[in-house]
Amino acid sequence: MEDKGINFVKTLNLPEVEEKCFERLVRLIGRLNLSHPLIFDVGANIGQSIDKFRGAWPDASIHCFEANPSVFQYLHTQYAAEKDLYFNPVALSERIGELSFFATRVAEVSSLLSPTQRMQNLSVEHKYDYEEITVPSETLDHYCETQHISRIDLLKIDVQGAELSVLKGAQGLLSAGAVSMIYLETTFADCYENQTLFTDLLVYLSQVGEGYELWDIAPFLYTGRDQLWAANSIFLSKSIAGELLK
């Protein structure tokens, strides 16, 4: 019987759309005169975002978080000599301790959430086949407290469906409006068990503290049946949005 769901064999990827969203982010930070932004890269993978951030802001300080041990080893080796980079081999979530982590065959789709069985069955390259391991977990609030960090200019999150858990672990910072901008990837297709939905993000971020405003959304990946699969979004704190609207 033919599967009437998502066609994972043929997808439409629009990297130019993703790039333009990042360019708009760069312009936003430029309007705030932040030449040395403090950036948190949650789900750093092998450093793709580090390269982008350093290209835009050579003097940025970047705190990197990558839970996959093998990927972290590559990341640290690749960038160890660079200044103002801080490496953390932990998962950020709403809990301090240890969590299950699903290290997939293709590392960039690894997650704190297990891929759905249907996703594994439909992925012809078996990229979602996984090994379940245990990794250390930290909250953003606790990390910033121990590092004496009171404000984050840019919080980038790419954690394959576990975005809400990361944000809940930063509730103190978000309630205080201490995170200026949030730049995150959201998955719309049914890829992971109990994954964060975009509506979950909208509700949570609109209600935490004074609230965060959705400033931009850029869909960049569609399934073979033209269903939205992934998009990048920019959320701004109320105070930052107010400054930019002056």
CSV table of C-alpha atoms in Angstrom, one decimal:
chain,number,residue,atom,x,y,z
A,1,MET,CA,0.0,0.0,0.0
A,2,GLU,CA,1.4,3.4,-0.9
A,3,ASP,CA,2.1,5.7,2.0
A,4,LYS,CA,0.1,8.9,1.7
A,5,GLY,CA,2.2,10.8,4.1
A,6,ILE,CA,5.4,12.7,3.8
A,7,ASN,CA,7.6,12.0,0.8
A,8,PHE,CA,11.1,12.0,2.1
A,9,VAL,CA,12.7,11.0,-1.2
A,10,LYS,CA,12.1,14.2,-3.0
A,11,THR,CA,12.2,17.4,-0.9
A,12,LEU,CA,12.4,21.0,-1.9
A,13,ASN,CA,15.3,22.7,0.0
A,14,LEU,CA,15.6,26.5,-0.3
A,15,PRO,CA,19.0,27.4,1.2
A,16,GLU,CA,18.8,30.9,-0.3
A,17,VAL,CA,15.7,31.5,1.8
A,18,GLU,CA,17.5,30.4,4.9
A,19,GLU,CA,20.4,32.6,4.1
A,20,LYS,CA,18.2,35.7,3.6
A,21,CYS,CA,16.7,35.1,7.0
A,22,PHE,CA,20.2,35.1,8.5
A,23,GLU,CA,21.0,38.3,6.5
A,24,ARG,CA,18.0,40.0,8.1
A,25,LEU,CA,19.2,38.9,11.5
A,26,VAL,CA,22.6,40.5,10.8
A,27,ARG,CA,20.8,43.7,9.8
A,28,LEU,CA,18.7,43.7,13.0
A,29,ILE,CA,21.8,43.3,15.2
A,30,GLY,CA,23.5,46.0,13.2
A,31,ARG,CA,20.7,48.4,13.9
A,32,LEU,CA,21.3,47.8,17.6
A,33,ASN,CA,25.0,48.7,17.3
A,34,LEU,CA,26.1,45.4,18.7
A,35,SER,CA,29.6,45.0,17.3
A,36,HIS,CA,30.6,42.4,20.0
A,37,PRO,CA,27.4,40.4,20.6
A,38,LEU,CA,27.2,37.6,23.1
A,39,ILE,CA,25.8,34.6,21.3
A,40,PHE,CA,24.6,31.2,22.5
A,41,ASP,CA,24.7,28.4,19.9
A,42,VAL,CA,22.5,25.6,21.2
A,43,GLY,CA,22.9,22.6,18.9
A,44,ALA,CA,26.2,23.7,17.5
A,45,ASN,CA,26.7,20.5,15.5
A,46,ILE,CA,30.0,20.8,13.6
A,47,GLY,CA,30.2,24.6,13.7
A,48,GLN,CA,28.1,25.7,10.7
A,49,SER,CA,26.6,28.6,12.7
A,50,ILE,CA,29.9,29.5,14.2
A,51,ASP,CA,31.2,30.2,10.8
A,52,LYS,CA,28.2,32.4,9.9
A,53,PHE,CA,28.4,34.2,13.2
A,54,ARG,CA,32.1,34.9,13.0
A,55,GLY,CA,31.7,36.0,9.4
A,56,ALA,CA,29.2,38.6,10.5
A,57,TRP,CA,30.8,39.5,13.9
A,58,PRO,CA,34.5,38.6,14.1
A,59,ASP,CA,34.7,39.8,17.7
A,60,ALA,CA,31.6,38.0,19.0
A,61,SER,CA,31.7,35.8,22.1
A,62,ILE,CA,30.0,32.5,21.4
A,63,HIS,CA,29.0,29.8,23.9
A,64,CYS,CA,28.5,26.5,22.1
A,65,PHE,CA,26.4,23.6,23.3
A,66,GLU,CA,26.5,20.2,21.6
A,67,ALA,CA,25.3,17.0,23.3
A,68,ASN,CA,26.4,14.4,20.8
A,69,PRO,CA,29.9,13.3,22.1
A,70,SER,CA,31.4,12.3,18.7
A,71,VAL,CA,30.2,15.5,17.1
A,72,PHE,CA,31.4,17.6,20.1
A,73,GLN,CA,34.9,16.1,19.8
A,74,TYR,CA,35.1,17.2,16.1
A,75,LEU,CA,33.7,20.7,17.0
A,76,HIS,CA,36.1,21.3,19.8
A,77,THR,CA,39.1,20.1,17.7
A,78,GLN,CA,38.1,22.2,14.8
A,79,TYR,CA,37.7,25.5,16.7
A,80,ALA,CA,39.8,25.1,19.8
A,81,ALA,CA,42.3,27.7,18.7
A,82,GLU,CA,39.8,30.4,18.2
A,83,LYS,CA,39.3,33.1,20.8
A,84,ASP,CA,36.1,33.8,22.7
A,85,LEU,CA,34.6,30.4,21.9
A,86,TYR,CA,33.3,28.4,24.9
A,87,PHE,CA,32.5,24.7,24.4
A,88,ASN,CA,30.0,22.8,26.4
A,89,PRO,CA,29.4,19.0,25.8
A,90,VAL,CA,25.9,19.1,27.3
A,91,ALA,CA,22.3,19.2,26.2
A,92,LEU,CA,20.4,22.3,27.2
A,93,SER,CA,16.9,21.5,28.5
A,94,GLU,CA,14.6,22.3,31.4
A,95,ARG,CA,16.4,19.8,33.7
A,96,ILE,CA,19.8,19.5,35.3
A,97,GLY,CA,21.1,16.0,35.4
A,98,GLU,CA,21.1,13.4,32.6
A,99,LEU,CA,18.8,12.7,29.7
A,100,SER,CA,18.4,10.2,26.9
A,101,PHE,CA,19.8,11.4,23.6
A,102,PHE,CA,19.1,9.8,20.3
A,103,ALA,CA,22.2,9.9,18.2
A,104,THR,CA,21.1,9.3,14.6
A,105,ARG,CA,23.0,7.9,11.7
A,106,VAL,CA,23.2,11.4,10.2
A,107,ALA,CA,24.3,13.5,13.2
A,108,GLU,CA,22.5,16.7,12.3
A,109,VAL,CA,19.1,15.2,13.0
A,110,SER,CA,20.1,13.8,16.4
A,111,SER,CA,17.8,14.9,19.2
A,112,LEU,CA,16.7,14.6,22.8
A,113,LEU,CA,13.5,13.2,21.2
A,114,SER,CA,13.3,9.8,19.5
A,115,PRO,CA,12.5,9.9,15.7
A,116,THR,CA,9.0,8.5,15.0
A,117,GLN,CA,8.9,5.0,13.7
A,118,ARG,CA,7.2,6.3,10.5
A,119,MET,CA,10.1,8.7,10.0
A,120,GLN,CA,12.6,5.9,10.3
A,121,ASN,CA,10.6,3.7,7.8
A,122,LEU,CA,10.2,6.5,5.2
A,123,SER,CA,13.8,7.7,5.3
A,124,VAL,CA,15.4,5.8,2.4
A,125,GLU,CA,18.9,6.7,3.6
A,126,HIS,CA,18.2,5.4,7.1
A,127,LYS,CA,19.4,8.8,8.4
A,128,TYR,CA,17.0,8.6,11.4
A,129,ASP,CA,18.2,5.2,12.6
A,130,TYR,CA,19.6,5.9,16.1
A,131,GLU,CA,21.6,4.8,19.1
A,132,GLU,CA,20.1,5.8,22.4
A,133,ILE,CA,22.8,7.2,24.8
A,134,THR,CA,22.8,9.2,28.0
A,135,VAL,CA,24.2,12.7,28.1
A,136,PRO,CA,24.5,15.4,30.7
A,137,SER,CA,21.8,18.1,30.8
A,138,GLU,CA,21.9,21.7,31.9
A,139,THR,CA,19.5,24.6,32.0
A,140,LEU,CA,20.3,27.9,30.5
A,141,ASP,CA,19.3,29.7,33.6
A,142,HIS,CA,21.7,27.7,35.8
A,143,TYR,CA,24.5,27.9,33.2
A,144,CYS,CA,24.3,31.7,33.0
A,145,GLU,CA,24.1,32.0,36.8
A,146,THR,CA,27.3,30.0,37.2
A,147,GLN,CA,29.1,31.9,34.4
A,148,HIS,CA,27.9,35.3,35.8
A,149,ILE,CA,26.1,36.1,32.5
A,150,SER,CA,23.2,38.4,32.9
A,151,ARG,CA,22.3,39.1,29.3
A,152,ILE,CA,22.3,37.2,26.0
A,153,ASP,CA,22.2,39.2,22.7
A,154,LEU,CA,21.4,36.3,20.5
A,155,LEU,CA,20.1,32.8,21.4
A,156,LYS,CA,20.3,30.4,18.5
A,157,ILE,CA,18.5,27.1,18.9
A,158,ASP,CA,18.6,24.1,16.5
A,159,VAL,CA,17.7,21.0,18.5
A,160,GLN,CA,15.3,19.0,16.3
A,161,GLY,CA,12.0,19.3,18.0
A,162,ALA,CA,13.2,20.0,21.6
A,163,GLU,CA,13.1,23.8,21.4
A,164,LEU,CA,10.4,24.3,24.1
A,165,SER,CA,12.5,22.4,26.7
A,166,VAL,CA,15.5,24.6,26.0
A,167,LEU,CA,13.3,27.7,26.4
A,168,LYS,CA,11.7,26.5,29.6
A,169,GLY,CA,15.2,26.0,31.0
A,170,ALA,CA,15.7,29.7,30.3
A,171,GLN,CA,12.5,30.9,31.9
A,172,GLY,CA,14.3,33.2,34.4
A,173,LEU,CA,16.2,35.0,31.6
A,174,LEU,CA,13.2,35.2,29.3
A,175,SER,CA,11.0,36.5,32.1
A,176,ALA,CA,13.5,39.3,32.7
A,177,GLY,CA,13.7,40.1,29.0
A,178,ALA,CA,17.4,39.3,29.3
A,179,VAL,CA,17.5,37.5,25.9
A,180,SER,CA,17.3,40.1,23.2
A,181,MET,CA,16.8,37.9,20.1
A,182,ILE,CA,16.0,34.2,19.6
A,183,TYR,CA,16.9,32.6,16.2
A,184,LEU,CA,15.6,29.1,15.9
A,185,GLU,CA,14.7,26.3,13.5
A,186,THR,CA,11.3,24.7,13.8
A,187,THR,CA,10.2,21.4,12.3
A,188,PHE,CA,6.6,21.3,11.1
A,189,ALA,CA,6.5,17.7,9.7
A,190,ASP,CA,5.9,14.9,12.2
A,191,CYS,CA,9.5,13.8,12.8
A,192,TYR,CA,10.0,13.2,16.5
A,193,GLU,CA,7.9,11.9,19.4
A,194,ASN,CA,6.4,14.7,21.3
A,195,GLN,CA,8.2,17.4,19.3
A,196,THR,CA,7.6,21.1,19.9
A,197,LEU,CA,5.0,22.5,17.6
A,198,PHE,CA,5.2,26.1,16.2
A,199,THR,CA,2.0,27.0,18.0
A,200,ASP,CA,3.7,25.8,21.3
A,201,LEU,CA,6.5,28.3,20.7
A,202,LEU,CA,4.1,31.1,19.9
A,203,VAL,CA,2.1,30.6,23.0
A,204,TYR,CA,5.1,30.2,25.4
A,205,LEU,CA,7.1,33.1,24.0
A,206,SER,CA,4.1,35.4,24.0
A,207,GLN,CA,3.4,34.7,27.6
A,208,VAL,CA,6.8,34.5,29.3
A,209,GLY,CA,7.7,37.8,31.0
A,210,GLU,CA,6.6,40.7,28.9
A,211,GLY,CA,6.5,38.4,25.9
A,212,TYR,CA,8.5,38.0,22.8
A,213,GLU,CA,7.3,39.0,19.3
A,214,LEU,CA,7.6,36.9,16.2
A,215,TRP,CA,9.6,39.2,13.9
A,216,ASP,CA,10.4,36.9,11.0
A,217,ILE,CA,9.7,33.4,9.7
A,218,ALA,CA,11.4,31.9,6.7
A,219,PRO,CA,10.2,28.4,5.5
A,220,PHE,CA,13.1,26.7,3.7
A,221,LEU,CA,12.3,23.0,3.5
A,222,TYR,CA,9.3,21.3,2.0
A,223,THR,CA,8.4,17.7,1.5
A,224,GLY,CA,7.8,16.1,-1.9
A,225,ARG,CA,4.1,16.8,-1.5
A,226,ASP,CA,4.7,20.5,-0.8
A,227,GLN,CA,4.1,20.3,2.9
A,228,LEU,CA,6.1,22.7,5.0
A,229,TRP,CA,8.8,20.8,6.8
A,230,ALA,CA,11.1,23.3,8.4
A,231,ALA,CA,11.5,27.1,8.9
A,232,ASN,CA,13.8,29.5,10.6
A,233,SER,CA,12.2,32.1,12.9
A,234,ILE,CA,13.3,35.3,14.7
A,235,PHE,CA,11.7,36.3,18.0
A,236,LEU,CA,12.5,39.6,19.7
A,237,SER,CA,12.0,40.8,23.3
A,238,LYS,CA,9.4,43.5,23.7
A,239,SER,CA,12.1,46.1,24.5
A,240,ILE,CA,14.2,45.3,21.5
A,241,ALA,CA,11.2,45.2,19.2
A,242,GLY,CA,10.3,48.6,20.5
A,243,GLU,CA,13.7,50.0,19.8
A,244,LEU,CA,13.6,48.7,16.2
A,245,LEU,CA,10.2,50.2,15.6
A,246,LYS,CA,11.2,53.7,16.7
